[in-house]
């Protein structure tokens, strides 16, 4: 927990994330919201102004597909 301070530089210099040794950021940030409700996760607007909307469910599916590609190439957990 951050404490109130007037020394931003010191706070910045001494700040350390406390992340467990086995932490899956994708699961924490995305997969827990991929529950079939098709909730919006991301809107990408390209340089021409076209927008692509991606749901948490779609992100999980794409992530799983990519993981399967890596697995097929011989990569495994920890590589």
CSV table of C-alpha atoms in Angstrom, one decimal:
chain,number,residue,atom,x,y,z
A,1,UNK,CA,0.0,0.0,0.0
A,2,UNK,CA,1.3,3.4,-0.9
A,3,UNK,CA,1.6,6.0,1.8
A,4,UNK,CA,1.0,9.7,1.4
A,5,UNK,CA,4.3,11.6,0.8
A,6,UNK,CA,5.6,14.8,-0.5
A,7,UNK,CA,8.8,13.1,-1.8
A,8,UNK,CA,7.7,11.7,-5.1
A,9,UNK,CA,11.2,11.0,-6.3
A,10,UNK,CA,11.9,9.0,-3.2
A,11,UNK,CA,8.7,7.1,-3.4
A,12,UNK,CA,9.4,6.3,-7.1
A,13,UNK,CA,12.9,5.2,-6.4
A,14,UNK,CA,12.0,2.9,-3.5
A,15,UNK,CA,8.8,1.5,-5.0
A,16,UNK,CA,8.8,-2.3,-5.7
A,17,UNK,CA,5.9,-4.4,-7.0
A,18,UNK,CA,5.0,-7.3,-4.8
A,19,UNK,CA,4.2,-10.0,-7.4
A,20,UNK,CA,4.0,-13.7,-6.4
A,21,UNK,CA,6.6,-16.0,-8.0
A,22,UNK,CA,3.9,-17.7,-10.0
A,23,UNK,CA,1.6,-15.0,-11.3
A,24,UNK,CA,-0.3,-15.0,-14.6
A,25,UNK,CA,-1.1,-11.5,-15.6
A,26,UNK,CA,-3.3,-12.6,-18.5
A,27,UNK,CA,-5.5,-14.5,-16.1
A,28,UNK,CA,-5.6,-11.7,-13.5
A,29,UNK,CA,-6.4,-9.0,-16.0
A,30,UNK,CA,-8.4,-10.7,-18.8
A,31,UNK,CA,-9.5,-14.4,-18.3
A,32,UNK,CA,-11.5,-13.7,-15.1
A,33,UNK,CA,-13.8,-11.4,-17.2
A,34,UNK,CA,-14.1,-13.9,-20.1
A,35,UNK,CA,-17.3,-15.5,-18.8
A,36,UNK,CA,-19.4,-15.7,-22.0
A,37,UNK,CA,-21.0,-12.3,-21.4
A,38,UNK,CA,-19.0,-10.9,-24.4
A,39,UNK,CA,-17.9,-7.8,-22.3
A,40,UNK,CA,-15.8,-5.2,-24.1
A,41,UNK,CA,-12.1,-5.4,-23.3
A,42,UNK,CA,-10.4,-3.3,-26.0
A,43,UNK,CA,-11.2,-0.8,-28.7
A,44,UNK,CA,-8.5,-0.4,-31.3
A,45,UNK,CA,-8.7,2.7,-33.6
A,46,UNK,CA,-6.5,2.5,-36.6
A,47,UNK,CA,-4.9,5.5,-38.4
A,48,UNK,CA,-7.8,5.8,-40.8
A,49,UNK,CA,-10.3,6.0,-37.9
A,50,UNK,CA,-11.6,2.4,-38.2
A,51,UNK,CA,-12.4,0.8,-34.9
A,52,UNK,CA,-12.1,-2.9,-33.9
A,53,UNK,CA,-13.8,-3.9,-30.7
A,54,UNK,CA,-12.6,-7.0,-28.9
A,55,UNK,CA,-14.3,-8.7,-26.0
A,56,UNK,CA,-12.6,-10.5,-23.1
A,57,UNK,CA,-14.0,-13.8,-24.5
A,58,UNK,CA,-12.3,-13.1,-27.9
A,59,UNK,CA,-9.1,-12.2,-26.1
A,60,UNK,CA,-9.1,-15.5,-24.2
A,61,UNK,CA,-9.7,-17.4,-27.4
A,62,UNK,CA,-6.9,-15.6,-29.2
A,63,UNK,CA,-4.6,-16.1,-26.3
A,64,UNK,CA,-5.4,-19.8,-26.2
A,65,UNK,CA,-4.7,-20.1,-29.9
A,66,UNK,CA,-1.4,-18.4,-29.6
A,67,UNK,CA,-0.4,-20.7,-26.6
A,68,UNK,CA,-1.3,-23.7,-28.8
A,69,UNK,CA,1.0,-22.4,-31.5
A,70,UNK,CA,3.9,-22.0,-29.0
A,71,UNK,CA,3.2,-25.5,-27.6
A,72,UNK,CA,3.2,-27.0,-31.2
A,73,UNK,CA,6.6,-25.4,-31.7
A,74,UNK,CA,7.9,-27.2,-28.6
A,75,UNK,CA,7.8,-24.4,-26.0
A,76,UNK,CA,6.5,-25.2,-22.6
A,77,UNK,CA,5.8,-23.5,-19.3
A,78,UNK,CA,8.8,-21.6,-18.1
A,79,UNK,CA,10.5,-21.1,-21.5
